[in-house]
Amino acid sequence: MASDDSSEGGSARNSKTELQTLENGQNGLKSTEKYVFVYLIDCISPYMTIREEDSDAPIHYKCYKVAVNAMEPSKFTVYRSQTKFTRENIDITETYYQIMHLFKSPDSTIEEMKFGEAFQFKMEGYPEEERMDQLFAKIFSSVTFQNLQVSCKVSMLEWNLNIKSESFLKFLNYLDPMYLQKLHLTGPVIMDGLMDKLMETEHWKCLSEIKINGAILANLENFYHFNVVDVQIKELNPWVLSEFIKNYHTKNLYQPNNFTIRSKRLLEPSYAEQVWISFDPFDPLESFKNVESWGVRLKLFEIPRDSVNTRVVFILNGKISGYVWDKETVLSSFMIFDQTPEGYFSDVSAD
């Protein structure tokens, strides 16, 4: 919602007058005057003051996404979906203002909040990380200066950016941990120590779904409480993985759940055999006995008091996945597992 030239000129003149008044006169500035003064000095927005009184009426967004415009990196593209989908290309000032407006509307809700372009659409030389860091720096500075207590109600956060600094954790603190259910970290790079700090937050304890693209160092015990897990783990011990499979199913007996653990080690048949060694042997139906390497790839688990479904755990293409499937389908067509299951991430990077 950029202003036209005449409007911007008028706002700039008004801003200059206000700034001179503040500089010339007044000791003991009121808090609102301090706010105007700081933002005029910082040149964040010539029209910020006239928007101070904007309505804080609650808004519900199905999706709210901010990404750097690939064709014009000085601009941000903001996608919003309420009753209809809108898209606009705006500068950093207006983008900053819109996010701050969300923060000042505590009763507004967002089903999906996304930052950065999805990893499969990244372009070579795309200057997204630097531009997004500039935007976050403005937001963090403003929240600190205004001493805002931000608790934005977001159901799912998708962070399509590499995590090389504390910016992600700072932003996460602005989200209501009791409202956030799903967290997707799709960037291939995650800084050392990030997971330890993330797992100490209230958000981690309340999440029901976690998906992480980049390889991480983490204890699998910290993932038991999730209904949906899709992560890539470095230095994955086969015994630890076996224990995760047993305990994950035990702790999630009566709710929909699935997991995918990715590791280069899972590409090795001998590693898969080590994962299965502590499980009872599974004797397939006669028609399956000629299927090559069936015992290395698949295990079935009974679900107590459920005569319809079974839990299927199988290894394929560097991933071990566990799902609930109906027994009839599993037992009638073992070959369904020859196909790569639909997953969030397809890559397995080096440990």
mmCIF file of C-alpha atoms in Angstrom:
data_model
loop_
_atom_site.group_PDB
_atom_site.id
_atom_site.type_symbol
_atom_site.label_atom_id
_atom_site.label_comp_id
_atom_site.label_asym_id
_atom_site.label_seq_id
_atom_site.Cartn_x
_atom_site.Cartn_y
_atom_site.Cartn_z
ATOM 1 C CA MET A 1 0.000 0.000 0.000
ATOM 2 C CA ALA A 2 2.567 2.472 -1.081
ATOM 3 C CA SER A 3 1.576 6.164 -1.113
ATOM 4 C CA ASP A 4 1.696 8.251 -4.261
ATOM 5 C CA ASP A 5 4.428 10.861 -4.724
ATOM 6 C CA SER A 6 2.418 13.809 -3.474
ATOM 7 C CA SER A 7 1.288 11.953 -0.400
ATOM 8 C CA GLU A 8 4.835 10.859 0.406
ATOM 9 C CA GLY A 9 6.073 14.393 -0.040
ATOM 10 C CA GLY A 10 3.417 15.731 2.323
ATOM 11 C CA SER A 11 4.209 13.095 4.905
ATOM 12 C CA ALA A 12 7.918 13.826 4.643
ATOM 13 C CA ARG A 13 7.311 17.576 5.188
ATOM 14 C CA ASN A 14 5.102 16.873 8.196
ATOM 15 C CA SER A 15 7.717 14.500 9.577
ATOM 16 C CA LYS A 16 10.452 17.110 9.149
ATOM 17 C CA THR A 17 8.363 19.686 11.023
ATOM 18 C CA GLU A 18 7.691 17.261 13.871
ATOM 19 C CA LEU A 19 11.375 16.377 14.079
ATOM 20 C CA GLN A 20 12.426 20.041 14.264
ATOM 21 C CA THR A 21 9.853 20.645 17.002
ATOM 22 C CA LEU A 22 11.206 17.780 19.036
ATOM 23 C CA GLU A 23 14.816 18.832 18.539
ATOM 24 C CA ASN A 24 14.120 22.471 19.401
ATOM 25 C CA GLY A 25 11.962 22.333 22.245
ATOM 26 C CA GLN A 26 11.297 19.944 24.544
ATOM 27 C CA ASN A 27 12.868 18.529 27.602
ATOM 28 C CA GLY A 28 10.970 15.661 29.193
ATOM 29 C CA LEU A 29 9.400 14.239 26.054
ATOM 30 C CA LYS A 30 6.246 12.212 26.483
ATOM 31 C CA SER A 31 6.490 8.508 25.661
ATOM 32 C CA THR A 32 4.531 8.909 22.418
ATOM 33 C CA GLU A 33 6.812 11.765 21.363
ATOM 34 C CA LYS A 34 9.868 9.633 22.093
ATOM 35 C CA TYR A 35 8.432 6.943 19.873
ATOM 36 C CA VAL A 36 7.911 9.401 16.997
ATOM 37 C CA PHE A 37 11.340 10.938 17.545
ATOM 38 C CA VAL A 38 13.280 7.665 17.424
ATOM 39 C CA TYR A 39 11.574 6.403 14.298
ATOM 40 C CA LEU A 40 11.975 9.699 12.481
ATOM 41 C CA ILE A 41 15.667 9.684 13.296
ATOM 42 C CA ASP A 42 15.940 6.098 12.082
ATOM 43 C CA CYS A 43 14.063 7.018 8.875
ATOM 44 C CA ILE A 44 12.033 3.844 9.171
ATOM 45 C CA SER A 45 8.818 5.340 7.844
ATOM 46 C CA PRO A 46 7.671 8.881 6.993
ATOM 47 C CA TYR A 47 4.078 7.765 7.509
ATOM 48 C CA MET A 48 4.493 5.713 10.693
ATOM 49 C CA THR A 49 2.951 8.361 12.940
ATOM 50 C CA ILE A 50 -0.273 8.686 10.962
ATOM 51 C CA ARG A 51 -0.729 4.918 11.275
ATOM 52 C CA GLU A 52 -0.360 4.855 15.032
ATOM 53 C CA GLU A 53 -4.125 4.850 15.493
ATOM 54 C CA ASP A 54 -4.846 1.982 13.076
ATOM 55 C CA SER A 55 -7.470 -0.438 14.313
ATOM 56 C CA ASP A 56 -6.268 -3.430 16.318
ATOM 57 C CA ALA A 57 -9.378 -5.444 15.471
ATOM 58 C CA PRO A 58 -8.582 -9.183 15.361
ATOM 59 C CA ILE A 59 -7.759 -10.648 11.949
ATOM 60 C CA HIS A 60 -7.657 -14.315 10.976
ATOM 61 C CA TYR A 61 -5.180 -15.359 8.279
ATOM 62 C CA LYS A 62 -5.143 -18.808 6.730
ATOM 63 C CA CYS A 63 -1.631 -18.062 5.507
ATOM 64 C CA TYR A 64 0.799 -15.164 5.960
ATOM 65 C CA LYS A 65 4.085 -15.392 4.064
ATOM 66 C CA VAL A 66 7.012 -12.989 3.647
ATOM 67 C CA ALA A 67 9.764 -13.619 1.086
ATOM 68 C CA VAL A 68 12.328 -11.554 -0.795
ATOM 69 C CA ASN A 69 11.238 -10.806 -4.361
ATOM 70 C CA ALA A 70 13.621 -12.799 -6.574
ATOM 71 C CA MET A 71 13.247 -10.394 -9.523
ATOM 72 C CA GLU A 72 13.628 -7.238 -7.418
ATOM 73 C CA PRO A 73 15.597 -8.033 -4.233
ATOM 74 C CA SER A 74 15.021 -4.558 -2.791
ATOM 75 C CA LYS A 75 11.360 -5.544 -2.395
ATOM 76 C CA PHE A 76 9.589 -8.103 -0.248
ATOM 77 C CA THR A 77 6.651 -10.126 -1.481
ATOM 78 C CA VAL A 78 3.920 -10.533 1.123
ATOM 79 C CA TYR A 79 1.273 -13.189 0.549
ATOM 80 C CA ARG A 80 -1.898 -13.126 2.624
ATOM 81 C CA SER A 81 -4.889 -15.431 2.602
ATOM 82 C CA GLN A 82 -8.088 -14.554 4.450
ATOM 83 C CA THR A 83 -11.337 -15.005 2.550
ATOM 84 C CA LYS A 84 -9.258 -14.506 -0.603
ATOM 85 C CA PHE A 85 -5.594 -14.599 -1.596
ATOM 86 C CA THR A 86 -3.622 -11.352 -1.986
ATOM 87 C CA ARG A 87 -0.041 -10.653 -2.974
ATOM 88 C CA GLU A 88 1.899 -7.393 -2.989
ATOM 89 C CA ASN A 89 5.500 -6.308 -3.541
ATOM 90 C CA ILE A 90 6.517 -3.726 -0.954
ATOM 91 C CA ASP A 91 9.671 -2.233 0.511
ATOM 92 C CA ILE A 92 11.274 -3.203 3.811
ATOM 93 C CA THR A 93 9.584 -0.340 5.665
ATOM 94 C CA GLU A 94 6.071 -1.376 4.741
ATOM 95 C CA THR A 95 6.875 -5.042 5.372
ATOM 96 C CA TYR A 96 8.209 -4.151 8.807
ATOM 97 C CA TYR A 97 5.114 -2.082 9.533
ATOM 98 C CA GLN A 98 2.718 -4.875 8.583
ATOM 99 C CA ILE A 99 4.435 -7.428 10.827
ATOM 100 C CA MET A 100 4.514 -4.971 13.726
ATOM 101 C CA HIS A 101 0.799 -4.384 13.224
ATOM 102 C CA LEU A 102 0.251 -8.126 13.647
ATOM 103 C CA PHE A 103 2.287 -8.081 16.840
ATOM 104 C CA LYS A 104 0.122 -5.261 18.206
ATOM 105 C CA SER A 105 -3.083 -7.215 17.505
ATOM 106 C CA PRO A 106 -2.809 -9.934 20.158
ATOM 107 C CA ASP A 107 -6.158 -11.525 19.322
ATOM 108 C CA SER A 108 -5.348 -12.030 15.645
ATOM 109 C CA THR A 109 -4.633 -15.608 14.546
ATOM 110 C CA ILE A 110 -2.565 -17.108 11.723
ATOM 111 C CA GLU A 111 -2.903 -20.723 10.612
ATOM 112 C CA GLU A 112 0.372 -20.775 8.655
ATOM 113 C CA MET A 113 3.180 -18.216 8.908
ATOM 114 C CA LYS A 114 6.070 -18.604 6.466
ATOM 115 C CA PHE A 115 9.350 -16.760 6.041
ATOM 116 C CA GLY A 116 11.482 -17.147 2.927
ATOM 117 C CA GLU A 117 10.882 -18.987 -0.305
ATOM 118 C CA ALA A 118 10.424 -22.766 -0.089
ATOM 119 C CA PHE A 119 13.723 -24.622 -0.424
ATOM 120 C CA GLN A 120 12.821 -26.304 -3.729
ATOM 121 C CA PHE A 121 12.315 -22.892 -5.364
ATOM 122 C CA LYS A 122 15.598 -21.293 -4.284
ATOM 123 C CA MET A 123 17.559 -19.595 -7.063
ATOM 124 C CA GLU A 124 21.348 -19.452 -7.313
ATOM 125 C CA GLY A 125 22.631 -16.129 -6.015
ATOM 126 C CA TYR A 126 19.272 -15.349 -4.404
ATOM 127 C CA PRO A 127 20.141 -12.714 -1.720
ATOM 128 C CA GLU A 128 17.374 -13.782 0.641
ATOM 129 C CA GLU A 129 19.276 -14.447 3.869
ATOM 130 C CA GLU A 130 20.846 -10.978 4.074
ATOM 131 C CA ARG A 131 17.617 -9.124 3.268
ATOM 132 C CA MET A 132 15.566 -11.156 5.721
ATOM 133 C CA ASP A 133 18.172 -10.518 8.430
ATOM 134 C CA GLN A 134 17.771 -6.766 7.836
ATOM 135 C CA LEU A 135 14.013 -7.069 8.263
ATOM 136 C CA PHE A 136 14.318 -9.108 11.457
ATOM 137 C CA ALA A 137 16.863 -6.638 12.875
ATOM 138 C CA LYS A 138 14.312 -3.811 12.491
ATOM 139 C CA ILE A 139 11.615 -5.901 14.138
ATOM 140 C CA PHE A 140 13.801 -6.952 17.080
ATOM 141 C CA SER A 141 14.988 -3.381 17.641
ATOM 142 C CA SER A 142 11.449 -2.013 17.589
ATOM 143 C CA VAL A 143 10.034 -4.627 19.955
ATOM 144 C CA THR A 144 12.874 -3.996 22.408
ATOM 145 C CA PHE A 145 12.585 -0.200 22.230
ATOM 146 C CA GLN A 146 8.818 -0.209 22.709
ATOM 147 C CA ASN A 147 9.083 -2.885 25.413
ATOM 148 C CA LEU A 148 6.338 -4.876 23.701
ATOM 149 C CA GLN A 149 5.142 -8.160 25.142
ATOM 150 C CA VAL A 150 4.472 -10.065 21.918
ATOM 151 C CA SER A 151 2.584 -13.368 21.896
ATOM 152 C CA CYS A 152 1.357 -13.902 18.355
ATOM 153 C CA LYS A 153 -1.108 -16.767 17.821
ATOM 154 C CA VAL A 154 0.379 -18.858 15.000
ATOM 155 C CA SER A 155 -0.567 -22.520 14.456
ATOM 156 C CA MET A 156 2.293 -23.420 12.087
ATOM 157 C CA LEU A 157 5.642 -21.703 11.500
ATOM 158 C CA GLU A 158 7.575 -22.580 8.340
ATOM 159 C CA TRP A 159 11.128 -21.173 8.315
ATOM 160 C CA ASN A 160 12.445 -21.497 4.747
ATOM 161 C CA LEU A 161 15.820 -20.019 5.655
ATOM 162 C CA ASN A 162 19.168 -21.321 6.818
ATOM 163 C CA ILE A 163 19.626 -20.854 10.549
ATOM 164 C CA LYS A 164 23.054 -19.315 11.089
ATOM 165 C CA SER A 165 22.279 -16.930 13.959
ATOM 166 C CA GLU A 166 19.947 -16.393 16.910
ATOM 167 C CA SER A 167 17.332 -14.643 14.732
ATOM 168 C CA PHE A 168 15.127 -17.723 14.544
ATOM 169 C CA LEU A 169 15.009 -18.236 18.313
ATOM 170 C CA LYS A 170 14.359 -14.527 18.887
ATOM 171 C CA PHE A 171 11.425 -14.611 16.517
ATOM 172 C CA LEU A 172 10.117 -17.842 18.025
ATOM 173 C CA ASN A 173 9.846 -16.040 21.358
ATOM 174 C CA TYR A 174 7.233 -13.742 19.793
ATOM 175 C CA LEU A 175 4.868 -16.686 19.204
ATOM 176 C CA ASP A 176 2.450 -18.056 21.783
ATOM 177 C CA PRO A 177 3.865 -21.496 22.740
ATOM 178 C CA MET A 178 0.424 -22.788 23.719
ATOM 179 C CA TYR A 179 -0.913 -21.986 20.232
ATOM 180 C CA LEU A 180 1.982 -23.153 18.042
ATOM 181 C CA GLN A 181 1.446 -26.766 16.930
ATOM 182 C CA LYS A 182 3.715 -27.304 13.917
ATOM 183 C CA LEU A 183 7.290 -26.215 13.185
ATOM 184 C CA HIS A 184 8.977 -26.770 9.808
ATOM 185 C CA LEU A 185 12.657 -25.809 9.403
ATOM 186 C CA THR A 186 13.344 -26.353 5.707
ATOM 187 C CA GLY A 187 16.763 -24.707 5.275
ATOM 188 C CA PRO A 188 19.646 -27.171 4.751
ATOM 189 C CA VAL A 189 21.946 -25.371 7.243
ATOM 190 C CA ILE A 190 21.294 -25.306 10.986
ATOM 191 C CA MET A 191 23.890 -23.782 13.295
ATOM 192 C CA ASP A 192 25.586 -25.938 15.947
ATOM 193 C CA GLY A 193 23.864 -25.752 19.316
ATOM 194 C CA LEU A 194 20.560 -24.531 17.879
ATOM 195 C CA MET A 195 18.687 -27.744 18.682
ATOM 196 C CA ASP A 196 19.835 -27.771 22.314
ATOM 197 C CA LYS A 197 18.424 -24.273 22.795
ATOM 198 C CA LEU A 198 15.244 -25.030 20.864
ATOM 199 C CA MET A 199 14.527 -28.122 22.957
ATOM 200 C CA GLU A 200 14.676 -26.035 26.133
ATOM 201 C CA THR A 201 11.816 -23.775 25.016
ATOM 202 C CA GLU A 202 8.153 -24.091 25.974
ATOM 203 C CA HIS A 203 7.357 -24.192 22.261
ATOM 204 C CA TRP A 204 9.188 -27.502 21.860
ATOM 205 C CA LYS A 205 7.241 -29.118 24.688
ATOM 206 C CA CYS A 206 3.906 -28.042 23.191
ATOM 207 C CA LEU A 207 4.558 -28.887 19.525
ATOM 208 C CA SER A 208 2.821 -31.860 17.922
ATOM 209 C CA GLU A 209 4.656 -31.799 14.558
ATOM 210 C CA ILE A 210 8.329 -31.195 13.747
ATOM 211 C CA LYS A 211 10.032 -31.314 10.333
ATOM 212 C CA ILE A 212 13.723 -30.446 9.965
ATOM 213 C CA ASN A 213 15.597 -30.595 6.666
ATOM 214 C CA GLY A 214 19.206 -29.970 7.740
ATOM 215 C CA ALA A 215 21.250 -32.668 9.489
ATOM 216 C CA ILE A 216 21.274 -32.176 13.263
ATOM 217 C CA LEU A 217 22.841 -33.649 16.380
ATOM 218 C CA ALA A 218 19.992 -34.636 18.691
ATOM 219 C CA ASN A 219 18.812 -37.294 21.110
ATOM 220 C CA LEU A 220 15.861 -39.149 19.594
ATOM 221 C CA GLU A 221 14.222 -39.378 23.024
ATOM 222 C CA ASN A 222 13.331 -35.703 22.642
ATOM 223 C CA PHE A 223 10.988 -36.558 19.743
ATOM 224 C CA TYR A 224 8.704 -39.076 21.456
ATOM 225 C CA HIS A 225 5.910 -36.606 22.159
ATOM 226 C CA PHE A 226 5.436 -35.564 18.506
ATOM 227 C CA ASN A 227 2.624 -36.993 16.403
ATOM 228 C CA VAL A 228 4.612 -36.235 13.235
ATOM 229 C CA VAL A 229 8.422 -36.367 12.996
ATOM 230 C CA ASP A 230 10.575 -35.833 9.885
ATOM 231 C CA VAL A 231 14.221 -35.154 10.750
ATOM 232 C CA GLN A 232 17.752 -35.871 9.552
ATOM 233 C CA ILE A 233 20.081 -37.057 12.313
ATOM 234 C CA LYS A 234 23.874 -37.103 12.324
ATOM 235 C CA GLU A 235 25.799 -39.956 13.962
ATOM 236 C CA LEU A 236 22.766 -42.225 14.206
ATOM 237 C CA ASN A 237 23.440 -45.276 16.378
ATOM 238 C CA PRO A 238 21.454 -48.357 15.202
ATOM 239 C CA TRP A 239 20.587 -49.453 18.755
ATOM 240 C CA VAL A 240 19.320 -45.949 19.602
ATOM 241 C CA LEU A 241 17.198 -45.982 16.450
ATOM 242 C CA SER A 242 15.725 -49.381 17.410
ATOM 243 C CA GLU A 243 14.792 -48.050 20.832
ATOM 244 C CA PHE A 244 13.184 -44.997 19.258
ATOM 245 C CA ILE A 245 10.985 -47.178 17.031
ATOM 246 C CA LYS A 246 9.823 -49.284 19.994
ATOM 247 C CA ASN A 247 9.193 -46.368 22.326
ATOM 248 C CA TYR A 248 7.678 -44.036 19.751
ATOM 249 C CA HIS A 249 4.963 -46.557 18.970
ATOM 250 C CA THR A 250 4.413 -47.375 22.638
ATOM 251 C CA LYS A 251 3.954 -43.705 23.541
ATOM 252 C CA ASN A 252 1.677 -42.970 20.588
ATOM 253 C CA LEU A 253 -0.637 -45.992 20.520
ATOM 254 C CA TYR A 254 -3.986 -44.289 20.223
ATOM 255 C CA GLN A 255 -3.404 -41.234 18.068
ATOM 256 C CA PRO A 256 -2.510 -40.736 14.406
ATOM 257 C CA ASN A 257 1.247 -40.463 14.061
ATOM 258 C CA ASN A 258 4.108 -41.096 11.679
ATOM 259 C CA PHE A 259 7.843 -40.608 11.624
ATOM 260 C CA THR A 260 10.642 -40.357 9.084
ATOM 261 C CA ILE A 261 14.274 -40.427 10.201
ATOM 262 C CA ARG A 262 16.888 -39.721 7.522
ATOM 263 C CA SER A 263 20.561 -40.706 7.603
ATOM 264 C CA LYS A 264 23.214 -41.782 5.097
ATOM 265 C CA ARG A 265 23.848 -44.801 7.322
ATOM 266 C CA LEU A 266 20.431 -46.140 6.370
ATOM 267 C CA LEU A 267 21.687 -46.612 2.803
ATOM 268 C CA GLU A 268 23.857 -49.491 4.085
ATOM 269 C CA PRO A 269 22.127 -52.935 4.248
ATOM 270 C CA SER A 270 24.349 -53.980 7.162
ATOM 271 C CA TYR A 271 23.208 -50.950 9.151
ATOM 272 C CA ALA A 272 19.555 -51.819 8.529
ATOM 273 C CA GLU A 273 20.199 -55.342 9.827
ATOM 274 C CA GLN A 274 21.619 -53.855 13.036
ATOM 275 C CA VAL A 275 18.482 -51.743 13.466
ATOM 276 C CA TRP A 276 16.230 -54.812 13.206
ATOM 277 C CA ILE A 277 18.335 -57.201 15.270
ATOM 278 C CA SER A 278 16.469 -56.593 18.533
ATOM 279 C CA PHE A 279 13.026 -57.128 16.989
ATOM 280 C CA ASP A 280 11.174 -60.420 16.767
ATOM 281 C CA PRO A 281 11.515 -61.950 13.287
ATOM 282 C CA PHE A 282 8.630 -61.333 10.916
ATOM 283 C CA ASP A 283 7.545 -64.277 8.782
ATOM 284 C CA PRO A 284 5.964 -62.898 5.600
ATOM 285 C CA LEU A 285 3.160 -64.503 3.686
ATOM 286 C CA GLU A 286 4.212 -67.214 1.238
ATOM 287 C CA SER A 287 3.799 -64.853 -1.718
ATOM 288 C CA PHE A 288 6.329 -62.414 -0.207
ATOM 289 C CA LYS A 289 9.115 -64.885 0.485
ATOM 290 C CA ASN A 290 10.756 -64.376 -2.896
ATOM 291 C CA VAL A 291 10.825 -60.598 -2.545
ATOM 292 C CA GLU A 292 14.471 -59.620 -2.410
ATOM 293 C CA SER A 293 15.717 -58.257 0.962
ATOM 294 C CA TRP A 294 12.226 -58.088 2.479
ATOM 295 C CA GLY A 295 13.571 -58.782 5.962
ATOM 296 C CA VAL A 296 16.016 -55.889 5.798
ATOM 297 C CA ARG A 297 13.422 -53.356 4.779
ATOM 298 C CA LEU A 298 10.156 -53.987 6.609
ATOM 299 C CA LYS A 299 8.695 -54.622 10.073
ATOM 300 C CA LEU A 300 5.058 -54.808 11.146
ATOM 301 C CA PHE A 301 3.774 -53.965 14.634
ATOM 302 C CA GLU A 302 0.451 -54.954 16.139
ATOM 303 C CA ILE A 303 -1.752 -52.208 17.581
ATOM 304 C CA PRO A 304 -3.500 -53.371 20.789
ATOM 305 C CA ARG A 305 -7.277 -53.711 20.428
ATOM 306 C CA ASP A 306 -7.127 -52.668 16.769
ATOM 307 C CA SER A 307 -8.070 -55.451 14.365
ATOM 308 C CA VAL A 308 -8.053 -53.218 11.286
ATOM 309 C CA ASN A 309 -4.694 -51.441 11.284
ATOM 310 C CA THR A 310 -1.054 -52.307 11.747
ATOM 311 C CA ARG A 311 2.036 -50.168 12.178
ATOM 312 C CA VAL A 312 4.444 -50.473 9.289
ATOM 313 C CA VAL A 313 8.116 -49.501 9.624
ATOM 314 C CA PHE A 314 10.305 -49.721 6.540
ATOM 315 C CA ILE A 315 13.679 -48.567 5.251
ATOM 316 C CA LEU A 316 14.073 -47.098 1.778
ATOM 317 C CA ASN A 317 16.472 -44.620 0.102
ATOM 318 C CA GLY A 318 18.274 -43.540 3.268
ATOM 319 C CA LYS A 319 15.078 -43.081 5.274
ATOM 320 C CA ILE A 320 13.292 -45.155 7.874
ATOM 321 C CA SER A 321 9.583 -44.374 8.048
ATOM 322 C CA GLY A 322 6.761 -45.536 10.277
ATOM 323 C CA TYR A 323 3.060 -45.229 9.445
ATOM 324 C CA VAL A 324 -0.271 -46.739 10.369
ATOM 325 C CA TRP A 325 -1.713 -48.792 7.485
ATOM 326 C CA ASP A 326 -4.696 -51.067 7.221
ATOM 327 C CA LYS A 327 -3.710 -54.729 7.483
ATOM 328 C CA GLU A 328 -5.627 -55.813 4.420
ATOM 329 C CA THR A 329 -3.667 -53.456 2.161
ATOM 330 C CA VAL A 330 -0.327 -54.388 3.703
ATOM 331 C CA LEU A 331 -0.867 -58.128 3.497
ATOM 332 C CA SER A 332 -2.381 -58.096 0.025
ATOM 333 C CA SER A 333 0.344 -56.073 -1.669
ATOM 334 C CA PHE A 334 3.782 -56.037 -0.134
ATOM 335 C CA MET A 335 5.046 -54.269 -3.260
ATOM 336 C CA ILE A 336 3.483 -50.961 -2.181
ATOM 337 C CA PHE A 337 6.674 -50.459 -0.210
ATOM 338 C CA ASP A 338 8.792 -50.591 -3.344
ATOM 339 C CA GLN A 339 7.669 -47.032 -4.053
ATOM 340 C CA THR A 340 9.159 -44.062 -2.242
ATOM 341 C CA PRO A 341 6.493 -42.862 0.209
ATOM 342 C CA GLU A 342 5.358 -39.295 -0.016
ATOM 343 C CA GLY A 343 7.625 -37.290 2.260
ATOM 344 C CA TYR A 344 8.443 -33.705 3.081
ATOM 345 C CA PHE A 345 12.163 -33.886 2.288
ATOM 346 C CA SER A 346 13.798 -36.160 -0.257
ATOM 347 C CA ASP A 347 17.478 -35.443 0.302
ATOM 348 C CA VAL A 348 19.959 -37.075 2.662
ATOM 349 C CA SER A 349 22.991 -34.850 3.180
ATOM 350 C CA ALA A 350 26.405 -35.927 4.420
ATOM 351 C CA ASP A 351 26.701 -36.474 8.161
#
